[in-house]
mmCIF file of C-alpha atoms and ligand atoms in Angstrom:
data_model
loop_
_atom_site.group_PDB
_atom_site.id
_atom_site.type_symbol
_atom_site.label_atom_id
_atom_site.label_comp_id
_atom_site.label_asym_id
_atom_site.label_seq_id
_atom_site.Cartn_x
_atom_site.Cartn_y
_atom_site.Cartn_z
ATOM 1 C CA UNK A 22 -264.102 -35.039 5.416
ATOM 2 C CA UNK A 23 -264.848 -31.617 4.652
ATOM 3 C CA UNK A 24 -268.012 -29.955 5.328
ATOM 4 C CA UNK A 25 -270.185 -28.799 2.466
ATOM 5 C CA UNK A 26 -272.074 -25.891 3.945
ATOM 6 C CA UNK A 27 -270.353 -22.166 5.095
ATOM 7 C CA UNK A 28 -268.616 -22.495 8.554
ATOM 8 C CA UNK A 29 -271.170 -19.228 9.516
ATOM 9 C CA UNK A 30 -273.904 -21.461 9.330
ATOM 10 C CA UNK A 31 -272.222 -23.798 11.790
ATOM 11 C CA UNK A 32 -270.282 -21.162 13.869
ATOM 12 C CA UNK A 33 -270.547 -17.734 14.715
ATOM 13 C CA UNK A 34 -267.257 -15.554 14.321
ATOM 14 C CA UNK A 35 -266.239 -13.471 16.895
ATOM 15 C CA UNK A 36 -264.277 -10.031 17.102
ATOM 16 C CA UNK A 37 -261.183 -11.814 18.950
ATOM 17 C CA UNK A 38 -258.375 -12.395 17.201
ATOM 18 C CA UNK A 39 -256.098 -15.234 18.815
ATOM 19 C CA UNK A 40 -253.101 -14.582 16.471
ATOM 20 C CA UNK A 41 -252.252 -14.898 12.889
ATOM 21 C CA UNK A 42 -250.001 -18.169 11.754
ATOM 22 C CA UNK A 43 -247.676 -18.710 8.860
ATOM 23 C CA UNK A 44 -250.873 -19.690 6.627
ATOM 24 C CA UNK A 45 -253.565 -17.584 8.454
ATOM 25 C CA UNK A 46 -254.850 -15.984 10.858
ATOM 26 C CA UNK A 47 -256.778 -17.466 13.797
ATOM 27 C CA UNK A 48 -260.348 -16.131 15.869
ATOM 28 C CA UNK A 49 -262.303 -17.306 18.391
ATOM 29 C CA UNK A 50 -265.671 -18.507 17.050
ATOM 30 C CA UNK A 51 -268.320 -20.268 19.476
ATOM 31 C CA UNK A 52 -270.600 -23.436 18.014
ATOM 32 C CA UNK A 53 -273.797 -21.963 17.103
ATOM 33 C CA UNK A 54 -275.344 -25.477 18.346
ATOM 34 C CA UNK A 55 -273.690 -26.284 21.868
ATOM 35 C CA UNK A 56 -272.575 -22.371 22.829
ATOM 36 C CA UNK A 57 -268.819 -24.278 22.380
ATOM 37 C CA UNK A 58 -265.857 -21.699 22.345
ATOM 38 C CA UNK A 59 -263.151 -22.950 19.247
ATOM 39 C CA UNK A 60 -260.853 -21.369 16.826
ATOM 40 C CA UNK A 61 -261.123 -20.691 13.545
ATOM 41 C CA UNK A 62 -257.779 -20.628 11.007
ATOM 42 C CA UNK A 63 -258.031 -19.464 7.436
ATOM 43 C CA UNK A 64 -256.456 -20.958 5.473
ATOM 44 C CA UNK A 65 -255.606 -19.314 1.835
ATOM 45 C CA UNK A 66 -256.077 -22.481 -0.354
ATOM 46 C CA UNK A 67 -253.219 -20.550 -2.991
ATOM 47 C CA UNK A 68 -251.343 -20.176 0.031
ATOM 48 C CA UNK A 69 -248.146 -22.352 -0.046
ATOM 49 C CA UNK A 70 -248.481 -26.025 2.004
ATOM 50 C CA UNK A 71 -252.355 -25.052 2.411
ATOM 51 C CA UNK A 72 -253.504 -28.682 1.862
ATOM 52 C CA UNK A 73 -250.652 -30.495 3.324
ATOM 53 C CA UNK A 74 -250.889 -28.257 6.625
ATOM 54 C CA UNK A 75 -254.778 -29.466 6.743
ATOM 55 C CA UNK A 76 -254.529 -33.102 6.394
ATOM 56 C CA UNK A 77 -251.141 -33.346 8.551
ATOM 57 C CA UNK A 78 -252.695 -31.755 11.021
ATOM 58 C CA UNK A 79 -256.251 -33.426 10.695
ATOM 59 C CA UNK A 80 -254.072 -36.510 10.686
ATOM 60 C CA UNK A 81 -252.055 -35.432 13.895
ATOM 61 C CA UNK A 82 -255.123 -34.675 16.122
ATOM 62 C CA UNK A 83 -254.978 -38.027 17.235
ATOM 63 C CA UNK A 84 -252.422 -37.051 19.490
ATOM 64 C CA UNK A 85 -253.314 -35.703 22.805
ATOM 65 C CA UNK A 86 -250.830 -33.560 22.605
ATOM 66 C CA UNK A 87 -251.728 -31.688 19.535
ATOM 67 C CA UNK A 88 -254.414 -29.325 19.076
ATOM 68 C CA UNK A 89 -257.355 -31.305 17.829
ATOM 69 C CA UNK A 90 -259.540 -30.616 14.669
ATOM 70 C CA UNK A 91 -263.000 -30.510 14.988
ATOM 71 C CA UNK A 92 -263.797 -29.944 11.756
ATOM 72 C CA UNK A 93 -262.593 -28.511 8.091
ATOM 73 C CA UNK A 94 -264.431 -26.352 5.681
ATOM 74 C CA UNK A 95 -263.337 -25.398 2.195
ATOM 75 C CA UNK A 96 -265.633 -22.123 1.594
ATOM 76 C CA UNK A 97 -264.820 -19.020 -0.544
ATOM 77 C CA UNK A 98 -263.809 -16.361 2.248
ATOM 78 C CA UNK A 99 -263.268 -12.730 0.957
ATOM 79 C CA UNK A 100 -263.577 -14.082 -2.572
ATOM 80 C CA UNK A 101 -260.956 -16.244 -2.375
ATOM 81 C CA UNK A 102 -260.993 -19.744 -2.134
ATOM 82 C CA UNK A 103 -260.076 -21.539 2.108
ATOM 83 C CA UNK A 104 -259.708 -23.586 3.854
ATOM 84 C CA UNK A 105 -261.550 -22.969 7.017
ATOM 85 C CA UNK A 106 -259.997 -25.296 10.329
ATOM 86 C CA UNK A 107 -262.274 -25.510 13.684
ATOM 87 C CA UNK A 108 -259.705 -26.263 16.493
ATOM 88 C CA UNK A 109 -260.599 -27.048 20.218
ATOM 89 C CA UNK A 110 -259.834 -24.033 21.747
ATOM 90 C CA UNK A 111 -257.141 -23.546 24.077
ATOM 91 C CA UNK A 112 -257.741 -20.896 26.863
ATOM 92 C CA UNK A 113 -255.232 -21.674 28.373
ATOM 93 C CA UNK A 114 -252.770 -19.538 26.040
ATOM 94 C CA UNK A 115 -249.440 -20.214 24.441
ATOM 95 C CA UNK A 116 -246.438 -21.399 26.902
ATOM 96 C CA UNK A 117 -244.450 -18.813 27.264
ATOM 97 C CA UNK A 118 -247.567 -16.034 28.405
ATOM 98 C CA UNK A 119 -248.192 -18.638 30.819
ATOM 99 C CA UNK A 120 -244.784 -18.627 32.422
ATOM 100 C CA UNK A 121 -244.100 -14.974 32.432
ATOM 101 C CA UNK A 122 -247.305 -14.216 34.444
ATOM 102 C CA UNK A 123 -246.472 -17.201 36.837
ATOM 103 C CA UNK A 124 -244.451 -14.343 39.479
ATOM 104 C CA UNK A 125 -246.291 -16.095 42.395
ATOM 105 C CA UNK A 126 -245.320 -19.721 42.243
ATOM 106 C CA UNK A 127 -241.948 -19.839 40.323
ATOM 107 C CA UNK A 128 -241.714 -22.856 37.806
ATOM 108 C CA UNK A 129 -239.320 -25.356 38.729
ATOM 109 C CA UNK A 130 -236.638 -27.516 36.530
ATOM 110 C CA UNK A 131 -239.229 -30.870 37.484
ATOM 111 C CA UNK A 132 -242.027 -28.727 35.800
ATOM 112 C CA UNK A 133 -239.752 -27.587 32.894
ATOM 113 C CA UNK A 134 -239.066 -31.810 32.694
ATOM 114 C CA UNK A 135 -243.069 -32.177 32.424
ATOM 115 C CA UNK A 136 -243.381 -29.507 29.748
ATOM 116 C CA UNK A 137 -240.314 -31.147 27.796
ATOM 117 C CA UNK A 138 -242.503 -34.281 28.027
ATOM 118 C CA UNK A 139 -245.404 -33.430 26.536
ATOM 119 C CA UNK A 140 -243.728 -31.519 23.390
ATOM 120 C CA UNK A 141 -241.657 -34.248 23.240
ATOM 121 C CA UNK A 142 -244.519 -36.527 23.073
ATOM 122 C CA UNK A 143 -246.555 -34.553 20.125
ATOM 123 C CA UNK A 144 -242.951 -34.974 18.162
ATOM 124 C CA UNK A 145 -242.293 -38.412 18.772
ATOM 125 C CA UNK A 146 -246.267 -39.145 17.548
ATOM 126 C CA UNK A 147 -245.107 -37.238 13.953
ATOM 127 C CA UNK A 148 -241.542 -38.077 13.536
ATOM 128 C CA UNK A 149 -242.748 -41.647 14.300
ATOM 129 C CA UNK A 150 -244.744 -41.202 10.730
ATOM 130 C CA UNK A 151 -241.892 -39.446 8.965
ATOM 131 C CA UNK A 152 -243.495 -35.769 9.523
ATOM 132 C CA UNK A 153 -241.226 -33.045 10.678
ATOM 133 C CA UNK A 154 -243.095 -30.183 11.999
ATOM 134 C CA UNK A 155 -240.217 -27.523 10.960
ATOM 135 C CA UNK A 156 -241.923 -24.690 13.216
ATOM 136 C CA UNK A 157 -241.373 -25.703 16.696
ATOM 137 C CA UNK A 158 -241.656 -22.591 18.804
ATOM 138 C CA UNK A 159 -242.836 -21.236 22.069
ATOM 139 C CA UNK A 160 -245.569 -19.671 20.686
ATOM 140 C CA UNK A 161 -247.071 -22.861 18.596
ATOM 141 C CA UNK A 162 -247.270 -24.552 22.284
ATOM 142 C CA UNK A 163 -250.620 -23.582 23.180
ATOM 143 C CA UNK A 164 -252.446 -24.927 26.998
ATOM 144 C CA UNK A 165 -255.866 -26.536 27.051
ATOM 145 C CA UNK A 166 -256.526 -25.317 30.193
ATOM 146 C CA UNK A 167 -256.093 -22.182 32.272
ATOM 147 C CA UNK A 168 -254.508 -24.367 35.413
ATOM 148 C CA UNK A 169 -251.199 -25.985 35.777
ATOM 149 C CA UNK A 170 -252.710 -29.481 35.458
ATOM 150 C CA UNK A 171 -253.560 -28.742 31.758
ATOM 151 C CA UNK A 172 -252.349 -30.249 28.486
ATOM 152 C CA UNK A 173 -249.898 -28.301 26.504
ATOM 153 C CA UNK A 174 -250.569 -29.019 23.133
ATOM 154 C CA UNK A 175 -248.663 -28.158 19.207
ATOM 155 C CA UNK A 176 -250.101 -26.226 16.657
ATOM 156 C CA UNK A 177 -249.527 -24.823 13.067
ATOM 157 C CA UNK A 178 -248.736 -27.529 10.848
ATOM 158 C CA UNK A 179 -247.896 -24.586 8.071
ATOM 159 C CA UNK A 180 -244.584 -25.662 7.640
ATOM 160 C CA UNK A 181 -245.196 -29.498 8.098
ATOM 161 C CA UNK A 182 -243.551 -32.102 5.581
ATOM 162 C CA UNK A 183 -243.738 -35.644 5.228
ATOM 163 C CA UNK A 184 -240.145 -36.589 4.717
ATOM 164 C CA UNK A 185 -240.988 -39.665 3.180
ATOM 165 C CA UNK A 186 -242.372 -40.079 -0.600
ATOM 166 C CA UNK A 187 -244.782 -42.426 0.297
ATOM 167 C CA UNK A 188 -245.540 -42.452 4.174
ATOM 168 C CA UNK A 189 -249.481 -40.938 3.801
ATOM 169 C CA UNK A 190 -249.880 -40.825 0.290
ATOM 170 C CA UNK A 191 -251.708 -44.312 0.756
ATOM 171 C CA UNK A 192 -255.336 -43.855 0.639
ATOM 172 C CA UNK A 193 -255.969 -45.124 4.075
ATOM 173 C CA UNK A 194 -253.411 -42.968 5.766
ATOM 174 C CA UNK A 195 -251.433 -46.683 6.645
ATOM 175 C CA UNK A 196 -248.641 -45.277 8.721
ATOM 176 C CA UNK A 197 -244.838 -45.694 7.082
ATOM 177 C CA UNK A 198 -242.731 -46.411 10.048
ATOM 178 C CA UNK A 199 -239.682 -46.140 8.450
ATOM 179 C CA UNK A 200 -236.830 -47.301 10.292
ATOM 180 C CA UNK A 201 -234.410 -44.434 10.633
ATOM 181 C CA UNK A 202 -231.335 -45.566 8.663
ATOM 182 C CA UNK A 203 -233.840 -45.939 5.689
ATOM 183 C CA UNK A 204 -234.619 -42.093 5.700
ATOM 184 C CA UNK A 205 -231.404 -40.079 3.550
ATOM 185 C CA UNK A 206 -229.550 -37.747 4.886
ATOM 186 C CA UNK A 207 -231.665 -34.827 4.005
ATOM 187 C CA UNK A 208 -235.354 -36.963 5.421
ATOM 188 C CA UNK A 209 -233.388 -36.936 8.662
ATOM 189 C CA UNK A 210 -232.044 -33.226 8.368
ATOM 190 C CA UNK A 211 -235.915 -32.005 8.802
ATOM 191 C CA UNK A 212 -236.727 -34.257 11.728
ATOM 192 C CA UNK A 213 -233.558 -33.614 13.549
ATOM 193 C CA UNK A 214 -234.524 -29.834 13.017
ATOM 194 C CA UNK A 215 -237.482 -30.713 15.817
ATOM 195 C CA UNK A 216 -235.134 -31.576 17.871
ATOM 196 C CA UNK A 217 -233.074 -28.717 17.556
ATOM 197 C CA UNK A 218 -236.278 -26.489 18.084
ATOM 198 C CA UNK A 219 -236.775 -28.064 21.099
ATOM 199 C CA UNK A 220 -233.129 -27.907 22.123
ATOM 200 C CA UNK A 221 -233.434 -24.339 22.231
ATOM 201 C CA UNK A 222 -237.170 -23.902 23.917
ATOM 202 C CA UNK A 223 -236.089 -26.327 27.075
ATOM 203 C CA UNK A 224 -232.867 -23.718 27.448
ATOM 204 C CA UNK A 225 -235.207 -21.232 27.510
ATOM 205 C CA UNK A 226 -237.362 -23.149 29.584
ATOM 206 C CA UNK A 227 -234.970 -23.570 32.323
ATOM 207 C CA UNK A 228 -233.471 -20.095 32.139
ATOM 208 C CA UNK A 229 -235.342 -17.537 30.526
ATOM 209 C CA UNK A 230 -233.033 -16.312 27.828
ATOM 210 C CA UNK A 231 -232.388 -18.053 24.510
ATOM 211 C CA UNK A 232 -228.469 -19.904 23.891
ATOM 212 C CA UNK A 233 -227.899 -17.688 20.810
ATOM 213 C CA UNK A 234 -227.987 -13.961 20.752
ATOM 214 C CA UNK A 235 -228.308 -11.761 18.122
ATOM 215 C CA UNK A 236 -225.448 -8.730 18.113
ATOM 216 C CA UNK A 237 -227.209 -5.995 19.445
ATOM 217 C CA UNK A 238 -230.620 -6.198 18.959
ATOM 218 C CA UNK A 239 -230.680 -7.090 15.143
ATOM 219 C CA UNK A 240 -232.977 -9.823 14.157
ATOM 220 C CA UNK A 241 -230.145 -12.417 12.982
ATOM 221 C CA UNK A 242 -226.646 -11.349 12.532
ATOM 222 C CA UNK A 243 -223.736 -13.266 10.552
ATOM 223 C CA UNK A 244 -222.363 -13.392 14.457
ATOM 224 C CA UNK A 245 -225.294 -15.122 15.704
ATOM 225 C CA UNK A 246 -225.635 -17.215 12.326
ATOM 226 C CA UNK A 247 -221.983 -18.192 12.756
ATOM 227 C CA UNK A 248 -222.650 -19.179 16.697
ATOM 228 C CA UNK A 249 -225.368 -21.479 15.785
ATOM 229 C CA UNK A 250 -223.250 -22.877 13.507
ATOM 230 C CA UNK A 251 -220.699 -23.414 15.340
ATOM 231 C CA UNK A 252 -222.983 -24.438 18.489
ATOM 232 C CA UNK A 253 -221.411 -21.546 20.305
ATOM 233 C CA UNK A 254 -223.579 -21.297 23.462
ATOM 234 C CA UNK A 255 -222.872 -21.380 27.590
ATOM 235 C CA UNK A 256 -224.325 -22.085 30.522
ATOM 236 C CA UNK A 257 -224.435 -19.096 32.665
ATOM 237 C CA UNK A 258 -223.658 -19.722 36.506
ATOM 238 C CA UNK A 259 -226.319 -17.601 37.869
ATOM 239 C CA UNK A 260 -229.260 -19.436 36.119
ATOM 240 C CA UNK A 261 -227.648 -22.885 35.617
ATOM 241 C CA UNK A 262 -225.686 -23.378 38.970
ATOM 242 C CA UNK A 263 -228.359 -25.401 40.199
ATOM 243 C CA UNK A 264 -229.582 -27.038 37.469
ATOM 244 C CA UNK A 265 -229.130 -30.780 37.191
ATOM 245 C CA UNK A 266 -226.203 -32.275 34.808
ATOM 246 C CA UNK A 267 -228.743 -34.419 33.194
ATOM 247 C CA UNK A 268 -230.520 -31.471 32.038
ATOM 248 C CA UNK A 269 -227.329 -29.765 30.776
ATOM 249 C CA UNK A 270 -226.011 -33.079 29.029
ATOM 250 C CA UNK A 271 -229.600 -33.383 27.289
ATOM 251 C CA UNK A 272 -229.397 -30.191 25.503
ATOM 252 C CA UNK A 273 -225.638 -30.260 24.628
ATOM 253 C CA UNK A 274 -226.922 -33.322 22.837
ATOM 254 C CA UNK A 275 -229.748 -31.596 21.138
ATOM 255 C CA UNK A 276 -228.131 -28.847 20.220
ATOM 256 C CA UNK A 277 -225.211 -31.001 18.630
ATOM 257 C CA UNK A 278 -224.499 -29.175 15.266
ATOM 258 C CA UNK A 279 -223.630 -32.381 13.376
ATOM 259 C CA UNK A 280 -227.044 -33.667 12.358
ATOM 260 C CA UNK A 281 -225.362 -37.052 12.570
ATOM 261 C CA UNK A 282 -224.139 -36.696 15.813
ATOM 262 C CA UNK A 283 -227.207 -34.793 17.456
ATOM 263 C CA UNK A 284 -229.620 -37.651 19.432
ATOM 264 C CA UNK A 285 -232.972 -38.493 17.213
ATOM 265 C CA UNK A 286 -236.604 -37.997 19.359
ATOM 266 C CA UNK A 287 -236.464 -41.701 20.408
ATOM 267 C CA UNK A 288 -233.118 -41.127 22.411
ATOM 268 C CA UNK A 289 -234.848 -37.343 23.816
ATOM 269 C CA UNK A 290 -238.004 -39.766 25.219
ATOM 270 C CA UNK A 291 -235.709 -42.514 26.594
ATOM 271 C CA UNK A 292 -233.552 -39.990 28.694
ATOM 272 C CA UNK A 293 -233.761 -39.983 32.558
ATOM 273 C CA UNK A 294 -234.251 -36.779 32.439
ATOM 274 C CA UNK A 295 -237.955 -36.943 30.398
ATOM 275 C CA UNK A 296 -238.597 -40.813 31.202
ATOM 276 C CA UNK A 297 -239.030 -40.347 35.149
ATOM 277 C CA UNK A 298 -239.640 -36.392 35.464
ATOM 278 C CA UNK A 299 -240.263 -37.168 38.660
ATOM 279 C CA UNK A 300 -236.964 -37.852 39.630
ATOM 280 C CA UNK A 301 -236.187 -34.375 38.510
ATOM 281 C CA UNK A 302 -234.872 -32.186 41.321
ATOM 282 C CA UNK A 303 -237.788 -29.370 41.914
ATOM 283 C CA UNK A 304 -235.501 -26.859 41.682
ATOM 284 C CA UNK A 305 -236.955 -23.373 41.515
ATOM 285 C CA UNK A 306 -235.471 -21.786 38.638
ATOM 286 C CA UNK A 307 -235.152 -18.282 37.601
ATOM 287 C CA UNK A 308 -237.126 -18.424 34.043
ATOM 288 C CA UNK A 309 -239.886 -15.753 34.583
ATOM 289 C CA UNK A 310 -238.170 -13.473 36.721
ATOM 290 C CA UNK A 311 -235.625 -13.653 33.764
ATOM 291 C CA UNK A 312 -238.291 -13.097 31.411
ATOM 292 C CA UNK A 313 -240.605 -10.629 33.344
ATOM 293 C CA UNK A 314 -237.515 -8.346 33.810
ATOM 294 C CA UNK A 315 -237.330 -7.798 30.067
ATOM 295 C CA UNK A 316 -240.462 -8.704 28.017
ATOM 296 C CA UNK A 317 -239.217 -7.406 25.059
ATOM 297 C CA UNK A 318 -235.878 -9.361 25.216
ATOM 298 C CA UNK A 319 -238.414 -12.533 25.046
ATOM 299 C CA UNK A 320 -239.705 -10.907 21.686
ATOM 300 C CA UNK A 321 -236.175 -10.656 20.515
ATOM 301 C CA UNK A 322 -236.060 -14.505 21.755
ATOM 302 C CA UNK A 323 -239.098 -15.139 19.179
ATOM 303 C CA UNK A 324 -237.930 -13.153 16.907
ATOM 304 C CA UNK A 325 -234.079 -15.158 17.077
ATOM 305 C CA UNK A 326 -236.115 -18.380 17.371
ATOM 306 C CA UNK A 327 -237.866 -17.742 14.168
ATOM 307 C CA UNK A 328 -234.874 -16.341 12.555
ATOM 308 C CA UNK A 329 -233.069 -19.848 13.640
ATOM 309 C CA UNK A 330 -236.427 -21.578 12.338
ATOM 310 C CA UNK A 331 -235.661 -19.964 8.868
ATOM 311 C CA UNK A 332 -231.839 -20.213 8.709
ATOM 312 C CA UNK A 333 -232.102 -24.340 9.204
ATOM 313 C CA UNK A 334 -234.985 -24.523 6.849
ATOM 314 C CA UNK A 335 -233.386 -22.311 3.552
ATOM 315 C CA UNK A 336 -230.268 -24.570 4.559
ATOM 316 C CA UNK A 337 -232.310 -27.577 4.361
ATOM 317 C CA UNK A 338 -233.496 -26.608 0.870
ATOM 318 C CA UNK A 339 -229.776 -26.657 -0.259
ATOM 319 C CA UNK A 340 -228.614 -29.764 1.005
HETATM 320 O O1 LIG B 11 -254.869 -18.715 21.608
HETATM 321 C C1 LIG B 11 -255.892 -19.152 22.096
HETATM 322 N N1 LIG B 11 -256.539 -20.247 21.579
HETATM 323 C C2 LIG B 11 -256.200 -21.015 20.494
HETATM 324 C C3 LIG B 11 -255.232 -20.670 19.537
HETATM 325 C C4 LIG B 11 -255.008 -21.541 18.470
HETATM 326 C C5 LIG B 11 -253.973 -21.209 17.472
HETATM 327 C C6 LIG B 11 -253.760 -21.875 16.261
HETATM 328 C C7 LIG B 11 -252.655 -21.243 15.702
HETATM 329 C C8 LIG B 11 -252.260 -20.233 16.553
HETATM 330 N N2 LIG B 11 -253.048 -20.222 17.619
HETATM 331 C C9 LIG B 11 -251.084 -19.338 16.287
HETATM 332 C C10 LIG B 11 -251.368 -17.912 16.793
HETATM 333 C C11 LIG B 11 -250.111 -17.048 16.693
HETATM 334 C C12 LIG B 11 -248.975 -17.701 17.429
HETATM 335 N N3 LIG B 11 -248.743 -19.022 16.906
HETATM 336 C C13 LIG B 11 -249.908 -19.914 17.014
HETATM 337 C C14 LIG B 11 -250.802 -19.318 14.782
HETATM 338 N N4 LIG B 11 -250.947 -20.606 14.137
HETATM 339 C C15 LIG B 11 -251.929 -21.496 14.478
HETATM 340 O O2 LIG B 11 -252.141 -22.514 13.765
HETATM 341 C C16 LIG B 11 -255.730 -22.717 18.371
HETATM 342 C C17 LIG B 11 -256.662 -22.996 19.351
HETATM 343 N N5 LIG B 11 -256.885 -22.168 20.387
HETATM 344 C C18 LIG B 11 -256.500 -18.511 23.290
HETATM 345 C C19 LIG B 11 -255.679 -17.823 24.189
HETATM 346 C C20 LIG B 11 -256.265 -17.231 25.313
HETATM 347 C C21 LIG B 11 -257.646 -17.284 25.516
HETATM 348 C C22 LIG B 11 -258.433 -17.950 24.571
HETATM 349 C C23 LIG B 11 -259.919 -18.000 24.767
HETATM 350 F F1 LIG B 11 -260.264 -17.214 25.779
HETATM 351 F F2 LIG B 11 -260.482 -17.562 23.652
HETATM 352 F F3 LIG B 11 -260.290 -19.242 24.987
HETATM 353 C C24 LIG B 11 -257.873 -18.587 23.469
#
């Protein structure tokens, strides 16, 4: 439910911006009460998906791997009408900061496994109630904590959609666990867009560079378009020499271009590869020497991700 009163009575804003979303931008606030640190997102009510992104998200929190709701305000903000989410908040920073500044103890292709897992786990909790998430990036992967030990959680529900017509619409949020062959072809598009996403974060993941390139430094190019398209992507031998064939045969299958033929969450979870991570060889790999070499060739990764992002969703909106 949404609080009546104004958020500043419960929390007091601070100066520090954490980063501005699709719908908003986000600062650290701390719980006038207990002295708690959270973060605040405004919200826009006019803004597009505004009330969908707060009750998919208020309805995802259950999931330990998503970024947890504490509690929702609708106030007038800069004389315009918000909505005002209180998230836990997560010091320990989005994914791919945290790997970068790891120089001393390299990550390894069992932790990239473990990291797999837990996205993996946040998607399988929506898809499992016919959401698709539709912005799965490095930089919506946000840690709990500032060790290694900490959850790695998924935020910014902006572009969230219930695939289904029904699935929450029912007062009592019953969950619609629609068995996949009921969903039509364009239900399954969005989902199977996740798993793209996360196709292309555990390549980066494991190497440090993203499959597709754009042609010389522009933000998408019809080359890079047509490479996605095509699926047009390799394995480099200097990064992926030693890196298992499981791990190479589990994103070839994610990052199948035929929707029909690319595996659903289910299949991702089930796979040796994320079932038993620790059967995963601890390989070192080469990820944030790749990365801390050229920081802003990981922006142009963002920026290609997000370019991607967009490409699959306008496409979606044909189909
Ligand atoms: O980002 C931090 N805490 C955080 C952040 C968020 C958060 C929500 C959203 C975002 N961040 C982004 C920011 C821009 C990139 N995409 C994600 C846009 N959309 C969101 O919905 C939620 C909860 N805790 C953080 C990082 C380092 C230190 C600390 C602090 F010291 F404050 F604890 C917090």
């Amino acid at each position: 439910g949404f609080s009546k009163n104004t958020v500043t009575e419960d929390y007091q804003l601070t100066r520090e911006k954490l980063g501005t979303g699709i719908n908003g931008s986000v600062v650290k606030v701390i719980h006038r009460q207990t002295g708690a640190e959270g973060a605040l997102k405004i919200i826009i009510k006019e803004s597009r998906n505004s009330e969908l992104e707060v009750k998919l998200h208020a309805y995802a929190s259950q999931c330990e791997n998503v970024v947890r709701i504490l509690d929702v305000y609708e106030n007038i903000y800069r004389q315009r009408p918000c909505y005002l989410l209180i998230m836990e908040c997560m010091p320990g920073g989005e994914l791919f900061d945290r790997i970068q500044n790891t120089t001393q103890t390299k990550i390894t292709e069992r932790d990239a496994a473990d990291i797999m897992r837990q996205i993996g786990n946040a998607v399988m909790f929506l898809h499992r109630r016919n959401i698709a998430h539709r912005d799965l990036k490095p930089e919506n992967l946000l840690y709990s904590e500032r060790n290694f030990q900490s959850l790695l959680k998924l935020t910014d529900f902006g572009f969230a959609k219930e695939v289904t017509q029904k699935g929450l619409e029912t007062p009592c949020f019953t969950p619609y666990y629609a068995a996949p062959e009921v969903l039509n072809e364009k239900q399954r598009y969005d989902m199977s867009c996740d798993v793209w996403s996360m196709g292309v974060i555990m390549y980066v993941l494991l190497c440090g560079y993203p499959p597709f390139y754009s042609d010389h430094g522009f933000s998408i190019s019809p080359g890079m378009k047509k490479r996605i398209r095509q699926g047009e992507y390799t394995f480099p031998d200097k990064e992926w020499k030693n890196i298992s064939l499981t791990a190479k045969d589990l994103i070839k299958r994610m990052l199948t271009v035929d929707v029909n033929k690319r595996i659903d969450i289910y299949e991702f979870m089930n796979s040796p590869w994320v079932a038993n991570v620790r059967e995963v060889p601890s390989t070192p790999l080469f990820t944030s020497a790749n990365m801390m070499e050229d920081p802003d060739c990981y922006r142009e990764t963002q920026r290609e991700m997000e370019s991607a992002l967009q490409t699959m969703r306008v496409d979606n909106k044909v189909k």
